[in-house]
Short mmCIF file of C-alpha atoms in Angstrom, two decimals:
data_model
loop_
_atom_site.label_atom_id
_atom_site.label_comp_id
_atom_site.label_asym_id
_atom_site.label_seq_id
_atom_site.Cartn_x
_atom_site.Cartn_y
_atom_site.Cartn_z
CA UNK A 1 124.30 109.79 84.62
CA UNK A 2 124.28 106.19 83.60
CA UNK A 3 127.62 104.48 83.25
CA UNK A 4 128.71 102.50 80.23
CA UNK A 5 128.24 99.29 82.11
CA UNK A 6 124.50 99.82 82.00
CA UNK A 7 124.50 99.21 78.26
CA UNK A 8 124.69 95.45 78.70
CA UNK A 9 122.25 93.25 80.62
CA UNK A 10 123.51 91.66 83.80
CA UNK A 11 121.80 88.37 83.01
CA UNK A 12 122.88 86.01 80.30
CA UNK A 13 120.78 83.39 78.59
CA UNK A 14 121.29 79.78 79.49
CA UNK A 15 122.43 77.56 76.64
CA UNK A 16 119.77 74.85 77.07
CA UNK A 17 116.64 76.97 77.30
CA UNK A 18 114.24 77.89 74.53
CA UNK A 19 114.91 81.48 73.51
CA UNK A 20 112.20 83.69 72.04
CA UNK A 21 112.84 85.87 69.02
CA UNK A 22 114.53 89.18 69.78
CA UNK A 23 111.92 91.86 70.37
CA UNK A 24 112.16 95.61 69.98
CA UNK A 25 112.40 98.49 67.58
CA UNK A 26 115.42 100.22 69.11
CA UNK A 27 118.57 101.14 67.25
CA UNK A 28 121.38 102.19 69.58
CA UNK A 29 120.28 104.90 72.04
CA UNK A 30 117.27 106.07 70.04
CA UNK A 31 113.78 105.30 71.32
CA UNK A 32 110.84 104.55 69.04
CA UNK A 33 108.97 107.68 70.00
CA UNK A 34 105.72 107.01 68.12
CA UNK A 35 105.32 103.57 69.69
CA UNK A 36 106.00 104.97 73.15
CA UNK A 37 103.51 107.79 72.73
CA UNK A 38 100.83 105.44 71.39
CA UNK A 39 101.42 103.02 74.27
CA UNK A 40 100.85 105.85 76.71
CA UNK A 41 97.67 106.85 74.86
CA UNK A 42 96.40 103.31 75.48
CA UNK A 43 97.46 103.61 79.12
CA UNK A 44 95.49 106.86 79.33
CA UNK A 45 92.34 105.29 77.85
CA UNK A 46 92.36 102.27 80.15
CA UNK A 47 93.19 104.40 83.18
CA UNK A 48 90.23 106.69 82.48
CA UNK A 49 87.95 103.65 82.30
CA UNK A 50 89.42 102.23 85.52
CA UNK A 51 89.19 105.60 87.30
CA UNK A 52 85.47 105.56 86.50
CA UNK A 53 84.95 101.93 87.46
CA UNK A 54 86.89 101.76 90.76
CA UNK A 55 84.92 104.36 92.76
CA UNK A 56 81.68 103.06 91.26
CA UNK A 57 82.33 99.55 92.53
CA UNK A 58 83.68 100.44 95.98
CA UNK A 59 81.01 103.07 96.68
CA UNK A 60 78.23 100.90 95.28
CA UNK A 61 79.23 97.93 97.46
CA UNK A 62 79.43 100.16 100.54
CA UNK A 63 76.08 101.73 99.66
CA UNK A 64 74.34 98.34 99.25
CA UNK A 65 75.82 96.93 102.46
CA UNK A 66 74.90 100.11 104.37
CA UNK A 67 71.29 99.79 103.27
CA UNK A 68 71.27 96.17 104.46
CA UNK A 69 72.85 97.03 107.81
CA UNK A 70 70.56 99.99 108.52
CA UNK A 71 67.48 98.09 107.37
CA UNK A 72 64.33 100.14 108.02
CA UNK A 73 66.16 103.02 109.69
CA UNK A 74 64.48 106.10 108.18
CA UNK A 75 67.74 108.08 108.34
CA UNK A 76 69.20 105.89 105.59
CA UNK A 77 66.26 106.11 103.21
CA UNK A 78 67.31 109.39 101.57
CA UNK A 79 70.79 108.22 100.61
CA UNK A 80 70.61 107.38 96.91
CA UNK A 81 74.35 107.30 96.25
CA UNK A 82 75.79 107.95 99.69
CA UNK A 83 75.98 105.80 102.76
CA UNK A 84 75.07 107.59 106.02
CA UNK A 85 77.94 109.13 107.96
CA UNK A 86 77.33 109.59 111.68
CA UNK A 87 79.85 111.59 113.73
CA UNK A 88 78.16 111.36 117.14
CA UNK A 89 79.64 108.25 118.75
CA UNK A 90 76.69 107.92 121.12
CA UNK A 91 74.22 107.66 118.22
CA UNK A 92 73.11 104.04 117.53
CA UNK A 93 73.63 104.85 113.85
CA UNK A 94 77.34 105.29 114.54
CA UNK A 95 77.66 101.64 115.61
CA UNK A 96 75.76 100.51 112.50
CA UNK A 97 78.06 102.67 110.40
CA UNK A 98 81.13 100.95 111.85
CA UNK A 99 79.52 97.57 111.12
CA UNK A 100 78.86 98.61 107.51
CA UNK A 101 82.50 99.68 107.13
CA UNK A 102 83.83 96.38 108.43
CA UNK A 103 81.49 94.32 106.23
CA UNK A 104 82.29 96.44 103.17
CA UNK A 105 86.01 96.06 103.79
CA UNK A 106 85.62 92.29 104.05
CA UNK A 107 83.52 92.03 100.89
CA UNK A 108 85.79 94.25 98.80
CA UNK A 109 88.76 92.24 100.03
CA UNK A 110 87.08 89.01 98.90
CA UNK A 111 86.39 90.46 95.45
CA UNK A 112 90.01 91.55 95.09
CA UNK A 113 91.36 88.17 96.15
CA UNK A 114 89.00 86.45 93.70
CA UNK A 115 90.54 88.35 90.77
CA UNK A 116 94.15 88.47 91.90
CA UNK A 117 94.23 84.80 92.91
CA UNK A 118 93.27 83.76 89.38
CA UNK A 119 95.57 86.40 87.90
CA UNK A 120 98.55 84.89 89.72
CA UNK A 121 98.16 81.79 87.58
CA UNK A 122 97.26 83.50 84.32
CA UNK A 123 100.12 86.02 84.45
CA UNK A 124 102.69 83.27 84.91
CA UNK A 125 101.93 82.14 81.37
CA UNK A 126 100.78 85.32 79.64
CA UNK A 127 103.94 87.37 80.13
CA UNK A 128 106.43 84.84 78.88
CA UNK A 129 104.09 83.93 76.01
CA UNK A 130 104.14 87.56 74.91
CA UNK A 131 107.84 87.11 74.12
CA UNK A 132 106.77 84.47 71.58
CA UNK A 133 103.35 85.50 70.24
CA UNK A 134 103.51 89.28 70.58
CA UNK A 135 102.59 92.20 72.83
CA UNK A 136 99.33 93.14 71.07
CA UNK A 137 97.81 89.80 72.04
CA UNK A 138 98.51 90.59 75.69
CA UNK A 139 97.06 94.10 75.41
CA UNK A 140 93.86 92.88 73.77
CA UNK A 141 93.37 89.98 76.19
CA UNK A 142 93.70 92.00 79.39
CA UNK A 143 91.56 94.83 78.03
CA UNK A 144 88.88 92.30 77.07
CA UNK A 145 88.90 91.16 80.68
CA UNK A 146 88.26 94.76 81.72
CA UNK A 147 85.31 94.95 79.31
CA UNK A 148 83.80 91.73 80.73
CA UNK A 149 84.21 92.92 84.32
CA UNK A 150 82.53 96.23 83.58
CA UNK A 151 79.67 94.70 81.58
CA UNK A 152 78.83 92.32 84.42
CA UNK A 153 78.92 95.29 86.80
CA UNK A 154 76.50 97.21 84.56
CA UNK A 155 74.11 94.25 84.71
CA UNK A 156 74.39 93.97 88.51
CA UNK A 157 73.65 97.66 89.00
CA UNK A 158 70.84 97.88 86.43
CA UNK A 159 68.89 94.90 87.77
CA UNK A 160 69.94 95.39 91.40
CA UNK A 161 71.34 91.86 91.58
CA UNK A 162 73.02 90.28 94.57
CA UNK A 163 76.47 91.85 95.00
CA UNK A 164 77.99 88.36 95.13
CA UNK A 165 77.77 88.42 91.33
CA UNK A 166 80.82 90.65 91.53
CA UNK A 167 82.75 87.41 92.07
CA UNK A 168 81.90 86.53 88.45
CA UNK A 169 82.99 89.95 87.23
CA UNK A 170 86.28 89.84 89.12
CA UNK A 171 86.93 86.21 88.18
CA UNK A 172 86.68 87.00 84.46
CA UNK A 173 88.90 90.02 85.01
CA UNK A 174 91.57 87.94 86.74
CA UNK A 175 91.37 85.16 84.16
CA UNK A 176 92.38 87.63 81.45
CA UNK A 177 95.28 88.92 83.53
CA UNK A 178 93.71 92.03 85.05
CA UNK A 179 95.54 95.30 85.60
CA UNK A 180 98.69 93.31 86.38
CA UNK A 181 98.75 91.92 82.84
CA UNK A 182 98.17 95.38 81.40
CA UNK A 183 101.09 96.77 83.39
CA UNK A 184 103.16 93.82 82.18
CA UNK A 185 102.26 94.58 78.56
CA UNK A 186 102.96 98.31 78.93
CA UNK A 187 106.35 97.79 80.57
CA UNK A 188 107.44 95.09 78.10
CA UNK A 189 106.36 97.26 75.15
CA UNK A 190 108.27 100.19 76.65
CA UNK A 191 111.37 98.02 77.09
CA UNK A 192 111.07 96.95 73.44
CA UNK A 193 111.21 100.57 72.37
CA UNK A 194 113.91 101.98 74.65
CA UNK A 195 117.63 101.32 75.15
CA UNK A 196 118.67 100.05 78.59
CA UNK A 197 120.06 103.40 79.77
CA UNK A 198 118.23 105.80 82.05
CA UNK A 199 115.69 106.64 79.32
CA UNK A 200 114.06 103.27 80.03
CA UNK A 201 113.54 104.11 83.70
CA UNK A 202 112.24 107.53 82.69
CA UNK A 203 109.68 106.05 80.29
CA UNK A 204 108.60 103.61 83.00
CA UNK A 205 108.02 106.67 85.20
CA UNK A 206 106.13 108.34 82.34
CA UNK A 207 103.69 105.39 82.32
CA UNK A 208 103.12 105.96 86.03
CA UNK A 209 102.72 109.69 85.44
CA UNK A 210 100.23 109.23 82.59
CA UNK A 211 98.29 106.87 84.83
CA UNK A 212 98.20 109.47 87.58
CA UNK A 213 97.25 112.36 85.31
CA UNK A 214 94.50 110.35 83.64
CA UNK A 215 93.15 109.39 87.04
CA UNK A 216 93.31 113.01 88.17
CA UNK A 217 91.42 114.38 85.19
CA UNK A 218 88.76 111.69 85.57
CA UNK A 219 88.31 111.55 89.35
CA UNK A 220 86.74 114.97 89.76
CA UNK A 221 84.26 114.40 86.93
CA UNK A 222 83.31 110.90 88.05
CA UNK A 223 82.46 112.17 91.54
CA UNK A 224 79.90 114.56 90.09
CA UNK A 225 78.81 111.91 87.58
CA UNK A 226 77.98 109.43 90.36
CA UNK A 227 76.26 112.07 92.47
CA UNK A 228 74.12 113.26 89.54
CA UNK A 229 73.18 109.97 87.85
CA UNK A 230 73.85 107.15 90.30
CA UNK A 231 76.04 104.16 89.49
CA UNK A 232 74.61 102.75 86.25
CA UNK A 233 75.66 105.35 83.69
CA UNK A 234 79.24 105.74 85.00
CA UNK A 235 79.75 101.96 84.79
CA UNK A 236 78.32 101.89 81.25
CA UNK A 237 80.63 104.75 80.25
CA UNK A 238 83.60 102.79 81.61
CA UNK A 239 82.75 99.80 79.38
CA UNK A 240 82.50 102.01 76.28
CA UNK A 241 85.84 103.70 76.98
CA UNK A 242 87.61 100.34 77.32
CA UNK A 243 86.08 99.24 74.01
CA UNK A 244 87.64 102.32 72.41
CA UNK A 245 91.01 101.30 73.83
CA UNK A 246 90.77 97.82 72.30
CA UNK A 247 90.12 99.38 68.87
CA UNK A 248 93.17 101.64 69.21
CA UNK A 249 95.40 98.67 70.00
CA UNK A 250 94.08 96.52 67.16
CA UNK A 251 94.10 99.24 64.49
CA UNK A 252 97.12 101.42 65.28
CA UNK A 253 99.63 99.71 67.59
CA UNK A 254 102.76 98.28 65.97
CA UNK A 255 103.79 94.79 67.04
CA UNK A 256 107.33 94.89 68.44
CA UNK A 257 107.56 91.17 69.05
CA UNK A 258 106.07 89.47 65.97
CA UNK A 259 105.03 85.84 66.18
CA UNK A 260 107.18 83.29 64.35
CA UNK A 261 106.11 79.86 63.12
CA UNK A 262 108.71 78.16 65.28
CA UNK A 263 107.84 80.11 68.41
CA UNK A 264 105.24 77.78 69.95
CA UNK A 265 106.10 76.74 73.51
CA UNK A 266 104.44 74.68 76.22
CA UNK A 267 103.37 76.13 79.60
CA UNK A 268 106.26 74.30 81.28
CA UNK A 269 108.70 75.91 78.89
CA UNK A 270 107.12 79.27 79.64
CA UNK A 271 107.63 78.74 83.36
CA UNK A 272 111.23 77.73 82.68
CA UNK A 273 111.80 80.97 80.81
CA UNK A 274 110.55 82.98 83.79
CA UNK A 275 112.72 80.98 86.16
CA UNK A 276 115.78 81.46 83.97
CA UNK A 277 115.65 85.20 84.67
CA UNK A 278 116.41 84.45 88.34
CA UNK A 279 118.31 81.14 88.17
CA UNK A 280 121.14 81.55 85.67
CA UNK A 281 124.81 80.83 85.18
CA UNK A 282 126.78 83.65 86.73
CA UNK A 283 128.33 84.94 89.90
CA UNK A 284 126.69 84.85 93.29
CA UNK A 285 126.68 88.64 93.23
CA UNK A 286 124.53 88.70 90.09
CA UNK A 287 122.08 86.24 91.56
CA UNK A 288 121.87 88.26 94.75
CA UNK A 289 121.17 91.46 92.84
CA UNK A 290 118.24 90.14 90.85
CA UNK A 291 116.64 88.61 93.96
CA UNK A 292 117.20 91.79 95.96
CA UNK A 293 115.55 93.75 93.16
CA UNK A 294 112.55 91.44 93.30
CA UNK A 295 112.20 91.90 97.08
CA UNK A 296 112.45 95.68 96.72
CA UNK A 297 109.72 95.57 94.08
CA UNK A 298 107.52 93.45 96.37
CA UNK A 299 107.72 95.91 99.27
CA UNK A 300 107.31 98.89 96.92
CA UNK A 301 104.21 97.58 95.14
CA UNK A 302 102.26 95.87 97.91
CA UNK A 303 100.56 99.09 99.05
CA UNK A 304 99.46 100.03 95.53
CA UNK A 305 98.09 96.54 94.96
CA UNK A 306 96.17 96.32 98.23
CA UNK A 307 95.09 99.70 99.58
CA UNK A 308 92.92 101.55 97.04
CA UNK A 309 89.56 100.50 98.52
CA UNK A 310 90.73 101.50 102.00
CA UNK A 311 91.40 105.04 100.76
CA UNK A 312 87.74 105.30 99.76
CA UNK A 313 86.41 103.91 103.06
CA UNK A 314 88.78 106.20 104.99
CA UNK A 315 87.53 109.30 103.17
CA UNK A 316 83.81 108.39 103.30
CA UNK A 317 83.72 108.12 107.06
CA UNK A 318 84.61 109.91 110.28
CA UNK A 319 86.26 112.43 110.57
CA UNK A 320 85.96 113.39 106.88
CA UNK A 321 82.55 112.13 105.69
CA UNK A 322 83.38 113.13 102.12
CA UNK A 323 80.87 112.96 99.29
CA UNK A 324 81.79 111.53 95.87
CA UNK A 325 82.51 115.07 94.63
CA UNK A 326 84.94 115.80 97.48
CA UNK A 327 86.69 112.45 97.02
CA UNK A 328 86.99 113.14 93.30
CA UNK A 329 88.37 116.62 93.95
CA UNK A 330 90.99 115.30 96.35
CA UNK A 331 92.08 112.60 93.89
CA UNK A 332 92.34 115.19 91.14
CA UNK A 333 94.48 117.58 93.18
CA UNK A 334 96.70 114.78 94.47
CA UNK A 335 97.35 113.18 91.09
CA UNK A 336 97.82 116.50 89.28
CA UNK A 337 100.40 117.76 91.75
CA UNK A 338 102.30 114.47 91.86
CA UNK A 339 102.33 113.82 88.15
CA UNK A 340 102.71 117.32 86.74
CA UNK A 341 105.33 118.45 89.21
CA UNK A 342 106.70 115.12 90.39
CA UNK A 343 107.69 113.74 86.98
CA UNK A 344 109.80 116.85 86.24
CA UNK A 345 111.48 116.54 89.61
CA UNK A 346 112.31 112.89 88.86
CA UNK A 347 113.76 113.90 85.47
CA UNK A 348 115.82 116.61 87.14
CA UNK A 349 117.12 114.19 89.76
CA UNK A 350 118.24 111.80 87.02
CA UNK A 351 120.61 114.45 85.68
CA UNK A 352 122.59 114.42 88.92
CA UNK A 353 121.83 110.98 90.41
CA UNK A 354 121.77 107.39 89.27
CA UNK A 355 118.47 105.55 89.06
CA UNK A 356 118.99 103.65 92.28
CA UNK A 357 119.58 106.85 94.29
CA UNK A 358 116.50 108.47 92.76
CA UNK A 359 114.56 105.37 93.85
CA UNK A 360 115.73 105.93 97.44
CA UNK A 361 114.48 109.53 97.33
CA UNK A 362 111.14 108.33 95.94
CA UNK A 363 110.84 105.69 98.66
CA UNK A 364 111.48 108.27 101.38
CA UNK A 365 108.76 110.43 99.83
CA UNK A 366 106.36 107.48 99.82
CA UNK A 367 107.04 106.84 103.52
CA UNK A 368 106.27 110.47 104.29
CA UNK A 369 103.01 110.27 102.35
CA UNK A 370 101.93 107.15 104.25
CA UNK A 371 102.63 108.87 107.57
CA UNK A 372 100.49 111.86 106.57
CA UNK A 373 97.60 109.50 105.74
CA UNK A 374 98.03 107.75 109.06
CA UNK A 375 97.90 110.86 111.22
CA UNK A 376 95.43 112.93 109.16
CA UNK A 377 92.64 114.40 111.31
CA UNK A 378 91.20 117.02 108.95
CA UNK A 379 90.98 117.99 105.29
CA UNK A 380 93.99 120.31 105.51
CA UNK A 381 96.34 117.51 106.59
CA UNK A 382 95.34 115.42 103.58
CA UNK A 383 95.54 118.25 101.05
CA UNK A 384 98.72 119.83 102.39
CA UNK A 385 100.52 116.65 103.35
CA UNK A 386 99.78 113.83 100.94
CA UNK A 387 100.43 115.58 97.57
CA UNK A 388 103.43 117.53 98.92
CA UNK A 389 105.25 115.13 101.22
CA UNK A 390 104.55 112.18 98.91
CA UNK A 391 105.30 114.22 95.79
CA UNK A 392 107.74 111.80 94.11
CA UNK A 393 106.68 108.64 95.93
CA UNK A 394 104.90 107.41 92.79
CA UNK A 395 108.29 106.93 91.08
CA UNK A 396 109.53 104.24 93.49
CA UNK A 397 107.84 101.39 91.63
CA UNK A 398 108.60 102.31 87.97
CA UNK A 399 112.25 103.01 88.73
CA UNK A 400 112.87 99.58 90.26
CA UNK A 401 111.05 98.10 87.26
CA UNK A 402 113.45 99.97 84.99
CA UNK A 403 116.50 98.86 86.98
CA UNK A 404 115.44 95.23 86.81
CA UNK A 405 114.70 95.55 83.09
CA UNK A 406 118.33 96.56 82.55
CA UNK A 407 119.44 93.35 84.20
CA UNK A 408 117.60 91.11 81.72
CA UNK A 409 118.41 90.54 78.04
CA UNK A 410 116.07 92.04 75.45
CA UNK A 411 114.63 88.64 74.57
CA UNK A 412 113.55 88.07 78.20
CA UNK A 413 111.67 91.30 78.88
CA UNK A 414 108.28 89.59 78.73
CA UNK A 415 109.44 86.85 81.09
CA UNK A 416 110.87 89.42 83.50
CA UNK A 417 107.72 91.51 83.60
CA UNK A 418 105.65 88.34 83.90
CA UNK A 419 107.52 87.57 87.10
CA UNK A 420 106.87 91.11 88.35
CA UNK A 421 103.17 90.79 87.44
CA UNK A 422 103.12 87.51 89.37
CA UNK A 423 104.54 89.26 92.43
CA UNK A 424 102.10 92.17 92.03
CA UNK A 425 99.07 89.88 91.75
CA UNK A 426 100.32 87.85 94.72
CA UNK A 427 100.67 91.06 96.74
CA UNK A 428 97.06 91.87 95.95
CA UNK A 429 95.96 88.33 96.87
CA UNK A 430 97.72 88.26 100.22
CA UNK A 431 98.19 91.96 100.95
CA UNK A 432 94.54 92.93 100.59
CA UNK A 433 93.33 90.61 103.40
CA UNK A 434 96.32 91.72 105.51
CA UNK A 435 95.64 95.44 105.25
CA UNK A 436 91.88 94.96 105.47
CA UNK A 437 92.27 92.98 108.69
CA UNK A 438 94.43 95.78 110.11
CA UNK A 439 91.81 98.34 109.11
CA UNK A 440 88.95 96.29 110.57
CA UNK A 441 90.86 95.76 113.81
CA UNK A 442 91.74 99.45 114.30
CA UNK A 443 88.81 101.29 112.66
CA UNK A 444 87.06 102.00 115.98
CA UNK A 445 90.02 103.76 117.63
CA UNK A 446 92.63 104.67 114.92
CA UNK A 447 91.49 104.52 111.31
CA UNK A 448 94.88 105.62 110.03
CA UNK A 449 96.84 102.75 111.59
CA UNK A 450 96.67 100.77 108.34
CA UNK A 451 98.59 103.53 106.52
CA UNK A 452 101.36 103.32 109.10
CA UNK A 453 101.59 99.61 108.29
CA UNK A 454 101.87 100.54 104.60
CA UNK A 455 104.67 102.95 105.46
CA UNK A 456 106.48 100.05 107.14
CA UNK A 457 106.44 98.21 103.79
CA UNK A 458 108.21 101.14 102.11
CA UNK A 459 110.64 101.27 105.04
CA UNK A 460 111.55 97.64 104.34
CA UNK A 461 112.18 98.55 100.68
CA UNK A 462 114.42 101.41 101.81
CA UNK A 463 116.48 99.07 103.99
CA UNK A 464 116.93 96.69 101.05
CA UNK A 465 118.09 99.56 98.84
CA UNK A 466 120.89 100.25 101.31
CA UNK A 467 122.11 96.71 100.63
CA UNK A 468 121.36 96.76 96.91
CA UNK A 469 123.12 100.00 95.91
CA UNK A 470 126.72 99.15 96.94
CA UNK A 471 126.40 95.65 95.47
CA UNK A 472 124.96 97.02 92.22
CA UNK A 473 127.82 99.50 91.89
CA UNK A 474 130.35 96.78 92.67
CA UNK A 475 128.87 94.70 89.85
CA UNK A 476 129.08 97.66 87.48
CA UNK A 477 132.75 98.18 88.33
CA UNK A 478 133.49 94.50 87.71
CA UNK A 479 131.77 94.64 84.31
CA UNK A 480 133.69 97.79 83.39
CA UNK A 481 137.01 96.32 84.50
CA UNK A 482 136.34 93.20 82.44
CA UNK A 483 135.64 95.32 79.39
CA UNK A 484 138.79 97.35 79.90
CA UNK A 485 140.87 94.16 80.06
CA UNK A 486 139.24 92.84 76.89
CA UNK A 487 139.86 96.16 75.13
CA UNK A 488 143.51 96.28 76.15
CA UNK A 489 144.17 92.71 74.98
CA UNK A 490 142.41 93.05 71.62
#
């Protein structure tokens, strides 16, 4: 259970910085349940839209590139939504298939970098500004970026435009903050409505669980949707769903960080507020803890930010050759098992372990899941291994977010999550080319090697936890001892 020392943030505000108004609707230990539930409804809506859009884009790009690579090959003419999948290595089509995979990986990597590179800059400002001008503004802005990205995609598919127009779609998406800004908004809004005990980490995990469940319930349907109708109608549906989400935010969401007339700041002041979360007056131990937490977050999130398109390419080709329906079914099973069973396991672990120990268990689970991906040779290994071995791996990222949120004062939650969004977008910018280059370099002899590299990232996070945990507990003891002295002298 959480100790009393968790009730106070580890970071203190600096006297010379501009402080935003105090945000939040929390009184004592009680969470604002309605706000939290509504926030997760919005997460569900956007996740459904994203779960429709992501396979549409990755499969459509691979399909278009495959048609270009195969040219007039009659074996590729009958593939309306599928790229050809040759399993005979002596077939000339097999070599063309490998070429299509490499080119698709490169192109998808370029699209991702185009959005995340811009998002690195936009999220630096957006998160800390949300402490001054409100959370709803951030929600609406990033969801508008999703709408623009999807609308441009609809136009590309309908008129069969050059796929390089996806750079426009992804650029607009990144300019509005992208998924990183939405995660920032969701986490900051959750922090506004929860006390800094373990309930905050749990609600962070709930966001991850709702994301997974929404993806699961959508993935199976979208596979059949793509197979039955092609790519146009799924992309149009995604745009309409996001529009619904924007209406929910505007009409029903309560602002937990209302704008004040005196709350206007410059971009430089916004950057200073982010920096103050990490450079503050305090002990060397406190400074070390917040930086260690940031490094753990980096190694925990880099796979999620960089590897989603590789999952699709891995499943579409040898030895699996899955159709959109089979890929959707696998995603559904995986997400349902992890997020229906896994979230209850995480809650149970929190009754007998502290957050940081639960995070270690989750990281070990994530490493196991990566290993199963890396060595998978048949459908059984994916179905039996990934959802089971990696059952609670999804919780590694939200728990470290929750731990770091406890370290920051309530008025700096937006700035803190802005820094995490900056790291996440940077991981996507630099991690995507890294993992794609590994995949391209090993695809002809070991397709799963890239997942072993992802497991190494989680292994680095695990090593940092072994340093972080004793220092974190030492800090807690020092805070408790200080309080005891103050109590005895008063």
